[in-house]
GROMACS .gro file of C-alpha atoms in nm:
model
  373
    1MET     CA    1  10.899 -15.881  -6.257
    2ASP     CA    2  10.891 -16.223  -6.420
    3PRO     CA    3  10.562 -16.264  -6.615
    4ARG     CA    4  10.520 -16.614  -6.471
    5LYS     CA    5  10.536 -16.474  -6.117
    6ILE     CA    6  10.288 -16.200  -6.203
    7ARG     CA    7  10.047 -16.454  -6.349
    8LEU     CA    8  10.092 -16.691  -6.054
    9GLY     CA    9  10.035 -16.416  -5.798
   10CYS     CA   10   9.723 -16.288  -5.973
   11LEU     CA   11   9.577 -16.636  -6.018
   12LEU     CA   12   9.640 -16.723  -5.653
   13ALA     CA   13   9.467 -16.399  -5.551
   14ALA     CA   14   9.174 -16.476  -5.782
   15GLY     CA   15   9.150 -16.824  -5.630
   16ALA     CA   16   9.142 -16.671  -5.282
   17ILE     CA   17   8.852 -16.449  -5.389
   18ALA     CA   18   8.666 -16.753  -5.526
   19LEU     CA   19   8.715 -16.931  -5.192
   20ALA     CA   20   8.582 -16.624  -5.011
   21PHE     CA   21   8.243 -16.686  -5.174
   22LEU     CA   22   8.243 -17.048  -5.055
   23LEU     CA   23   8.383 -17.014  -4.704
   24PRO     CA   24   8.205 -16.831  -4.418
   25SER     CA   25   8.325 -16.484  -4.321
   26ALA     CA   26   8.250 -16.561  -3.955
   27PRO     CA   27   8.093 -16.850  -3.762
   28GLN     CA   28   7.748 -16.687  -3.742
   29SER     CA   29   7.769 -16.444  -4.031
   30PRO     CA   30   7.550 -16.451  -4.344
   31ALA     CA   31   7.701 -16.569  -4.671
   32LEU     CA   32   7.904 -16.325  -4.876
   33LEU     CA   33   7.646 -16.331  -5.157
   34SER     CA   34   7.387 -16.186  -4.918
   35ARG     CA   35   7.602 -15.872  -4.881
   36THR     CA   36   7.537 -15.714  -5.218
   37ALA     CA   37   7.791 -15.432  -5.218
   38ILE     CA   38   8.071 -15.644  -5.074
   39ALA     CA   39   7.991 -15.930  -5.312
   40PHE     CA   40   8.010 -15.695  -5.611
   41ALA     CA   41   8.344 -15.557  -5.485
   42CYS     CA   42   8.483 -15.909  -5.451
   43ALA     CA   43   8.354 -16.008  -5.795
   44GLY     CA   44   8.515 -15.697  -5.945
   45THR     CA   45   8.836 -15.789  -5.766
   46GLY     CA   46   8.834 -16.131  -5.925
   47LEU     CA   47   8.776 -15.992  -6.274
   48LEU     CA   48   9.057 -15.738  -6.235
   49LEU     CA   49   9.292 -16.011  -6.115
   50LEU     CA   50   9.210 -16.225  -6.417
   51VAL     CA   51   9.280 -15.927  -6.644
   52ALA     CA   52   9.614 -15.869  -6.470
   53ALA     CA   53   9.700 -16.240  -6.505
   54GLY     CA   54   9.623 -16.223  -6.876
   55LEU     CA   55   9.848 -15.921  -6.926
   56ALA     CA   56  10.131 -16.055  -6.704
   57ASP     CA   57  10.360 -15.756  -6.763
   58MET     CA   58  10.393 -15.395  -6.652
   59ARG     CA   59  10.040 -15.328  -6.778
   60ALA     CA   60   9.914 -15.557  -6.502
   61THR     CA   61  10.013 -15.298  -6.238
   62LEU     CA   62   9.699 -15.084  -6.261
   63PRO     CA   63   9.439 -15.367  -6.250
   64ALA     CA   64   9.634 -15.535  -5.968
   65LEU     CA   65   9.635 -15.218  -5.758
   66ALA     CA   66   9.266 -15.159  -5.835
   67ALA     CA   67   9.193 -15.515  -5.723
   68ALA     CA   68   9.386 -15.456  -5.401
   69LEU     CA   69   9.183 -15.140  -5.337
   70LEU     CA   70   8.850 -15.316  -5.395
   71SER     CA   71   8.932 -15.620  -5.183
   72GLY     CA   72   9.081 -15.404  -4.907
   73GLY     CA   73   8.764 -15.195  -4.896
   74ALA     CA   74   8.551 -15.510  -4.889
   75SER     CA   75   8.744 -15.658  -4.596
   76LEU     CA   76   8.727 -15.334  -4.398
   77ALA     CA   77   8.353 -15.313  -4.465
   78LEU     CA   78   8.313 -15.668  -4.334
   79LEU     CA   79   8.485 -15.570  -4.010
   80ARG     CA   80   8.197 -15.332  -3.935
   81ASP     CA   81   7.986 -15.639  -3.865
   82PRO     CA   82   8.024 -15.730  -3.494
   83ALA     CA   83   7.995 -16.096  -3.591
   84VAL     CA   84   8.311 -16.068  -3.803
   85ALA     CA   85   8.523 -15.836  -3.589
   86GLY     CA   86   8.707 -16.046  -3.335
   87SER     CA   87   8.603 -16.382  -3.481
   88ALA     CA   88   8.675 -16.355  -3.853
   89GLY     CA   89   8.640 -16.676  -4.049
   90ALA     CA   90   8.828 -16.828  -4.339
   91GLY     CA   91   8.627 -16.640  -4.601
   92PHE     CA   92   8.733 -16.306  -4.457
   93TRP     CA   93   9.099 -16.405  -4.451
   94MET     CA   94   9.077 -16.519  -4.814
   95ILE     CA   95   8.980 -16.163  -4.908
   96VAL     CA   96   9.273 -16.030  -4.704
   97ILE     CA   97   9.513 -16.270  -4.877
   98ALA     CA   98   9.382 -16.163  -5.217
   99CYS     CA   99   9.436 -15.797  -5.127
  100TRP     CA  100   9.788 -15.867  -5.008
  101LEU     CA  101   9.884 -16.064  -5.321
  102ALA     CA  102   9.736 -15.802  -5.554
  103ALA     CA  103   9.913 -15.520  -5.370
  104ALA     CA  104  10.241 -15.714  -5.381
  105VAL     CA  105  10.216 -15.761  -5.759
  106GLY     CA  106  10.139 -15.393  -5.813
  107VAL     CA  107  10.409 -15.256  -5.582
  108ILE     CA  108  10.679 -15.491  -5.711
  109ASN     CA  109  10.595 -15.394  -6.068
  110LEU     CA  110  10.611 -15.024  -5.982
  111ALA     CA  111  10.942 -15.067  -5.799
  112ALA     CA  112  11.089 -15.236  -6.108
  113THR     CA  113  10.989 -14.949  -6.338
  114ARG     CA  114  11.290 -14.762  -6.479
  115GLN     CA  115  11.383 -14.518  -6.756
  116LEU     CA  116  11.106 -14.267  -6.692
  117ARG     CA  117  11.133 -13.893  -6.713
  118GLN     CA  118  11.296 -13.734  -6.411
  119ASN     CA  119  10.977 -13.587  -6.262
  120ARG     CA  120  10.779 -13.906  -6.319
  121GLN     CA  121  11.057 -14.117  -6.172
  122ARG     CA  122  11.063 -13.899  -5.860
  123GLY     CA  123  10.688 -13.933  -5.824
  124LEU     CA  124  10.716 -14.309  -5.866
  125ASN     CA  125  10.994 -14.324  -5.606
  126LEU     CA  126  10.754 -14.157  -5.362
  127LEU     CA  127  10.455 -14.367  -5.462
  128VAL     CA  128  10.620 -14.705  -5.399
  129PRO     CA  129  10.694 -14.651  -5.026
  130VAL     CA  130  10.350 -14.492  -4.978
  131LEU     CA  131  10.176 -14.797  -5.124
  132PHE     CA  132  10.402 -15.033  -4.931
  133GLY     CA  133  10.329 -14.849  -4.606
  134ALA     CA  134   9.956 -14.846  -4.678
  135THR     CA  135   9.968 -15.224  -4.727
  136VAL     CA  136  10.149 -15.272  -4.395
  137PHE     CA  137   9.897 -15.055  -4.210
  138TYR     CA  138   9.609 -15.240  -4.378
  139LEU     CA  139   9.744 -15.578  -4.266
  140TRP     CA  140   9.795 -15.438  -3.915
  141GLU     CA  141   9.435 -15.308  -3.909
  142VAL     CA  142   9.269 -15.630  -4.026
  143ALA     CA  143   9.490 -15.849  -3.807
  144VAL     CA  144   9.408 -15.656  -3.490
  145ARG     CA  145   9.037 -15.623  -3.558
  146GLY     CA  146   8.993 -15.963  -3.722
  147PHE     CA  147   9.158 -16.156  -3.439
  148GLY     CA  148   9.009 -15.929  -3.172
  149VAL     CA  149   9.342 -15.826  -3.021
  150SER     CA  150   9.294 -15.629  -2.700
  151PRO     CA  151   9.366 -15.255  -2.738
  152VAL     CA  152   9.580 -15.281  -2.425
  153LEU     CA  153   9.818 -15.508  -2.614
  154LEU     CA  154   9.804 -15.346  -2.959
  155PRO     CA  155   9.553 -15.088  -3.083
  156SER     CA  156   9.456 -15.072  -3.446
  157PRO     CA  157   9.600 -14.794  -3.666
  158SER     CA  158   9.252 -14.642  -3.697
  159ALA     CA  159   9.219 -14.619  -3.317
  160ALA     CA  160   9.564 -14.466  -3.281
  161GLY     CA  161   9.489 -14.225  -3.567
  162ALA     CA  162   9.159 -14.119  -3.409
  163LYS     CA  163   9.339 -14.058  -3.079
  164PHE     CA  164   9.607 -13.860  -3.262
  165VAL     CA  165   9.349 -13.630  -3.423
  166SER     CA  166   9.151 -13.581  -3.102
  167SER     CA  167   9.467 -13.502  -2.900
  168LEU     CA  168   9.631 -13.246  -3.128
  169PRO     CA  169   9.661 -12.972  -2.860
  170ILE     CA  170   9.836 -13.212  -2.620
  171LEU     CA  171  10.058 -13.348  -2.895
  172GLY     CA  172  10.147 -12.996  -3.005
  173ALA     CA  173  10.258 -12.900  -2.654
  174ASP     CA  174  10.460 -13.221  -2.624
  175PHE     CA  175  10.621 -13.156  -2.962
  176VAL     CA  176  10.731 -12.808  -2.861
  177GLN     CA  177  10.868 -12.927  -2.527
  178THR     CA  178  11.061 -13.226  -2.661
  179PHE     CA  179  11.156 -13.142  -3.016
  180VAL     CA  180  11.174 -12.764  -3.042
  181ARG     CA  181  11.330 -12.701  -2.701
  182GLY     CA  182  11.517 -13.019  -2.624
  183VAL     CA  183  11.614 -13.172  -2.958
  184LEU     CA  184  11.685 -12.868  -3.176
  185ILE     CA  185  11.881 -12.674  -2.915
  186GLY     CA  186  12.084 -12.974  -2.802
  187TYR     CA  187  12.140 -13.081  -3.164
  188ALA     CA  188  12.276 -12.739  -3.258
  189ILE     CA  189  12.503 -12.726  -2.952
  190GLY     CA  190  12.632 -13.083  -2.983
  191CYS     CA  191  12.693 -13.080  -3.359
  192GLY     CA  192  12.839 -12.730  -3.358
  193ALA     CA  193  13.074 -12.807  -3.070
  194GLY     CA  194  13.179 -13.135  -3.228
  195LEU     CA  195  13.264 -12.962  -3.557
  196LEU     CA  196  13.461 -12.683  -3.387
  197VAL     CA  197  13.662 -12.929  -3.175
  198ALA     CA  198  13.730 -13.140  -3.486
  199ILE     CA  199  13.869 -12.833  -3.665
  200LEU     CA  200  14.097 -12.763  -3.368
  201ALA     CA  201  14.203 -13.128  -3.354
  202HIS     CA  202  14.284 -13.115  -3.726
  203ARG     CA  203  14.498 -12.807  -3.667
  204PHE     CA  204  14.678 -12.948  -3.361
  205GLU     CA  205  14.765 -13.316  -3.404
  206PHE     CA  206  14.802 -13.392  -3.033
  207LEU     CA  207  14.436 -13.300  -2.979
  208GLY     CA  208  14.326 -13.549  -3.241
  209ARG     CA  209  14.530 -13.829  -3.089
  210GLY     CA  210  14.395 -13.752  -2.744
  211LEU     CA  211  14.031 -13.694  -2.835
  212LEU     CA  212  13.962 -13.995  -3.056
  213PRO     CA  213  14.007 -14.253  -2.778
  214LEU     CA  214  13.793 -14.036  -2.551
  215GLY     CA  215  13.532 -14.010  -2.824
  216ASN     CA  216  13.515 -14.388  -2.853
  217PHE     CA  217  13.487 -14.414  -2.475
  218PHE     CA  218  13.205 -14.163  -2.437
  219SER     CA  219  13.019 -14.303  -2.737
  220ALA     CA  220  12.995 -14.634  -2.551
  221LEU     CA  221  12.839 -14.476  -2.238
  222PRO     CA  222  12.478 -14.590  -2.188
  223LEU     CA  223  12.217 -14.321  -2.239
  224VAL     CA  224  12.025 -14.432  -1.929
  225GLY     CA  225  12.337 -14.354  -1.726
  226ILE     CA  226  12.390 -14.006  -1.870
  227ALA     CA  227  12.027 -13.889  -1.853
  228PRO     CA  228  11.976 -13.891  -1.473
  229ILE     CA  229  12.308 -13.715  -1.421
  230MET     CA  230  12.208 -13.436  -1.657
  231VAL     CA  231  11.871 -13.406  -1.487
  232MET     CA  232  12.047 -13.358  -1.152
  233TRP     CA  233  12.285 -13.101  -1.301
  234PHE     CA  234  12.046 -12.894  -1.513
  235GLY     CA  235  11.705 -12.953  -1.354
  236PHE     CA  236  11.384 -13.115  -1.472
  237ASP     CA  237  11.299 -12.876  -1.754
  238TRP     CA  238  11.420 -12.876  -2.115
  239PRO     CA  239  11.785 -12.766  -2.045
  240SER     CA  240  11.866 -13.111  -1.906
  241LYS     CA  241  11.718 -13.275  -2.218
  242ALA     CA  242  11.916 -13.042  -2.442
  243ALA     CA  243  12.229 -13.132  -2.245
  244VAL     CA  244  12.167 -13.503  -2.301
  245VAL     CA  245  12.116 -13.442  -2.673
  246ALA     CA  246  12.435 -13.233  -2.688
  247VAL     CA  247  12.637 -13.514  -2.528
  248VAL     CA  248  12.481 -13.778  -2.755
  249THR     CA  249  12.545 -13.581  -3.075
  250PHE     CA  250  12.888 -13.437  -2.992
  251PHE     CA  251  13.106 -13.741  -3.044
  252PRO     CA  252  12.954 -13.876  -3.369
  253MET     CA  253  13.011 -13.533  -3.519
  254LEU     CA  254  13.365 -13.517  -3.377
  255VAL     CA  255  13.469 -13.855  -3.515
  256ASN     CA  256  13.310 -13.804  -3.859
  257ALA     CA  257  13.436 -13.449  -3.898
  258MET     CA  258  13.791 -13.547  -3.806
  259ALA     CA  259  13.781 -13.826  -4.063
  260GLY     CA  260  13.643 -13.588  -4.324
  261LEU     CA  261  13.899 -13.316  -4.261
  262SER     CA  262  14.171 -13.571  -4.331
  263ALA     CA  263  14.002 -13.706  -4.645
  264SER     CA  264  14.167 -13.473  -4.896
  265GLY     CA  265  14.442 -13.630  -5.106
  266HIS     CA  266  14.812 -13.555  -5.112
  267ILE     CA  267  14.789 -13.394  -5.455
  268GLU     CA  268  14.528 -13.142  -5.337
  269ARG     CA  269  14.730 -13.057  -5.025
  270ASP     CA  270  15.048 -13.015  -5.228
  271LEU     CA  271  14.863 -12.786  -5.466
  272MET     CA  272  14.752 -12.562  -5.179
  273ARG     CA  273  15.111 -12.547  -5.052
  274SER     CA  274  15.237 -12.455  -5.397
  275TYR     CA  275  14.994 -12.163  -5.396
  276ALA     CA  276  15.130 -12.058  -5.053
  277ALA     CA  277  14.781 -12.091  -4.908
  278SER     CA  278  14.739 -12.010  -4.539
  279HIS     CA  279  14.584 -12.258  -4.296
  280ARG     CA  280  14.253 -12.069  -4.308
  281GLN     CA  281  14.249 -12.078  -4.688
  282SER     CA  282  14.332 -12.448  -4.693
  283LEU     CA  283  14.060 -12.512  -4.439
  284THR     CA  284  13.786 -12.322  -4.623
  285LYS     CA  285  13.887 -12.412  -4.980
  286LEU     CA  286  14.000 -12.773  -4.939
  287HIS     CA  287  13.947 -12.949  -4.606
  288LEU     CA  288  13.593 -12.837  -4.520
  289PRO     CA  289  13.450 -12.904  -4.869
  290ALA     CA  290  13.612 -13.248  -4.867
  291ALA     CA  291  13.467 -13.311  -4.521
  292LEU     CA  292  13.110 -13.214  -4.610
  293PRO     CA  293  12.993 -13.570  -4.692
  294PHE     CA  294  13.132 -13.689  -4.356
  295ILE     CA  295  12.976 -13.395  -4.172
  296PHE     CA  296  12.635 -13.459  -4.324
  297ASN     CA  297  12.669 -13.826  -4.244
  298ALA     CA  298  12.710 -13.728  -3.878
  299LEU     CA  299  12.419 -13.484  -3.903
  300LYS     CA  300  12.192 -13.759  -4.035
  301ILE     CA  301  12.302 -14.002  -3.765
  302ASN     CA  302  12.250 -13.736  -3.499
  303ALA     CA  303  11.906 -13.645  -3.635
  304THR     CA  304  11.774 -13.976  -3.503
  305LEU     CA  305  12.000 -14.001  -3.196
  306ALA     CA  306  11.891 -13.656  -3.077
  307LEU     CA  307  11.523 -13.742  -3.067
  308ILE     CA  308  11.588 -14.076  -2.897
  309GLY     CA  309  11.811 -13.906  -2.640
  310ALA     CA  310  11.555 -13.638  -2.557
  311ILE     CA  311  11.269 -13.888  -2.519
  312VAL     CA  312  11.473 -14.123  -2.299
  313ALA     CA  313  11.590 -13.830  -2.084
  314GLU     CA  314  11.228 -13.736  -2.015
  315PHE     CA  315  11.175 -14.072  -1.846
  316PHE     CA  316  11.409 -13.957  -1.567
  317GLY     CA  317  11.241 -13.630  -1.481
  318THR     CA  318  11.046 -13.369  -1.671
  319PRO     CA  319  10.763 -13.119  -1.627
  320THR     CA  320  10.411 -13.223  -1.721
  321GLU     CA  321  10.482 -13.203  -2.095
  322GLY     CA  322  10.695 -13.392  -2.344
  323ILE     CA  323  10.678 -13.702  -2.560
  324GLY     CA  324  10.874 -13.920  -2.318
  325PHE     CA  325  10.671 -13.797  -2.020
  326ARG     CA  326  10.344 -13.867  -2.200
  327ILE     CA  327  10.453 -14.215  -2.309
  328SER     CA  328  10.553 -14.315  -1.954
  329THR     CA  329  10.241 -14.176  -1.787
  330GLU     CA  330   9.990 -14.302  -2.044
  331ALA     CA  331  10.150 -14.646  -2.046
  332GLY     CA  332  10.102 -14.659  -1.670
  333ARG     CA  333   9.733 -14.575  -1.721
  334MET     CA  334   9.700 -14.845  -1.992
  335ALA     CA  335   9.604 -14.577  -2.249
  336ILE     CA  336   9.801 -14.753  -2.520
  337ASP     CA  337   9.627 -14.566  -2.802
  338MET     CA  338   9.772 -14.241  -2.667
  339VAL     CA  339  10.113 -14.407  -2.638
  340TRP     CA  340  10.097 -14.501  -3.006
  341ALA     CA  341   9.984 -14.149  -3.095
  342GLU     CA  342  10.297 -14.013  -2.923
  343ILE     CA  343  10.510 -14.274  -3.100
  344ALA     CA  344  10.358 -14.164  -3.432
  345LEU     CA  345  10.437 -13.801  -3.345
  346ALA     CA  346  10.798 -13.888  -3.267
  347ALA     CA  347  10.828 -14.093  -3.586
  348LEU     CA  348  10.688 -13.812  -3.801
  349ALA     CA  349  10.912 -13.553  -3.637
  350GLY     CA  350  11.222 -13.770  -3.674
  351MET     CA  351  11.142 -13.856  -4.035
  352ALA     CA  352  11.083 -13.490  -4.127
  353PHE     CA  353  11.404 -13.383  -3.950
  354TYR     CA  354  11.608 -13.651  -4.124
  355GLY     CA  355  11.453 -13.558  -4.458
  356PHE     CA  356  11.540 -13.193  -4.408
  357VAL     CA  357  11.904 -13.280  -4.337
  358ALA     CA  358  11.912 -13.512  -4.641
  359LEU     CA  359  11.775 -13.235  -4.865
  360ALA     CA  360  12.035 -12.994  -4.730
  361GLU     CA  361  12.303 -13.253  -4.802
  362ARG     CA  362  12.179 -13.297  -5.157
  363ALA     CA  363  12.181 -12.920  -5.217
  364THR     CA  364  12.528 -12.877  -5.065
  365THR     CA  365  12.718 -13.184  -5.185
  366PHE     CA  366  12.569 -13.223  -5.535
  367TRP     CA  367  12.923 -13.248  -5.671
  368HIS     CA  368  12.997 -13.567  -5.477
  369PRO     CA  369  13.034 -13.888  -5.686
  370SER     CA  370  12.745 -14.053  -5.502
  371TYR     CA  371  12.504 -13.807  -5.667
  372ARG     CA  372  12.635 -13.842  -6.019
  373THR     CA  373  12.409 -14.018  -6.266
   0.00000   0.00000   0.00000
């Protein structure tokens, strides 16, 4: 990061902290100096920001992040005062701005760090998104509580997190119903069937020419049109959700696998012919390895489509369990914190599933040029 930008960001954050001592935290709230612990935290924030501005290089990362931590804690402590929560004044928002600027300087500096040892670089690559996400959740928290946003419109992350922890048995049952039964089974059926049909289409050319237009057609079908049909065919329990997931994931796998099976070059195919290789040998030694990047691309796409398909299908009929069922019923009861807890569950499950597929891709296709360093 440009040293001038680091210095400017830190000085602006320090100026915001100075204004926080002059401006009221709320219309009827005591001055910041009367809150000893918070005043000390803000003063420490200002000193750390001045140190970071003086360094103005990669060494400024640690004091900037420490300043963000102190100012963030001070602002959250202020929100415990009923006079501040819901009617925060300019002084409070100056502390929030200082925290945001300090966090931005620290995260941008960390993201620009290169040429570390492999283990340290991996840890840094994990730390940057964690800090960025923590900053986003902090801004969400202070915005909702500082402006007094109604929980019916948007609950704070702390409220949604508390609901998540207190509802773990319900969330666990919903996870099993939607993800384990609906998503995983339908994902395995849809992706497996798509790969098998792609292998047949690669073997018999007329199948490929006939299936690709159909694949484009079915990929354009709206999910809200498929889901009620599957519910009528397979009932209200998880088989209908698995069927929706299988339909959603079949054609992306078919299209990607067919493209991958045809990705090998003429030289490689001629070499297999010169060795008098059978079709099975050519398939296992040449075509499938060449298609692996395409297959994993479809698997990653389907990892998110499968969860979306299962949740949407549960809106059209399901037993008294499931993420989609819980979202629809709790939204009708205005229990928006529970809705956000279910959304968080779905996001965590989808992220973990995608990460697992990405790790499997890395372990299987390490030879691909995209992984060469």
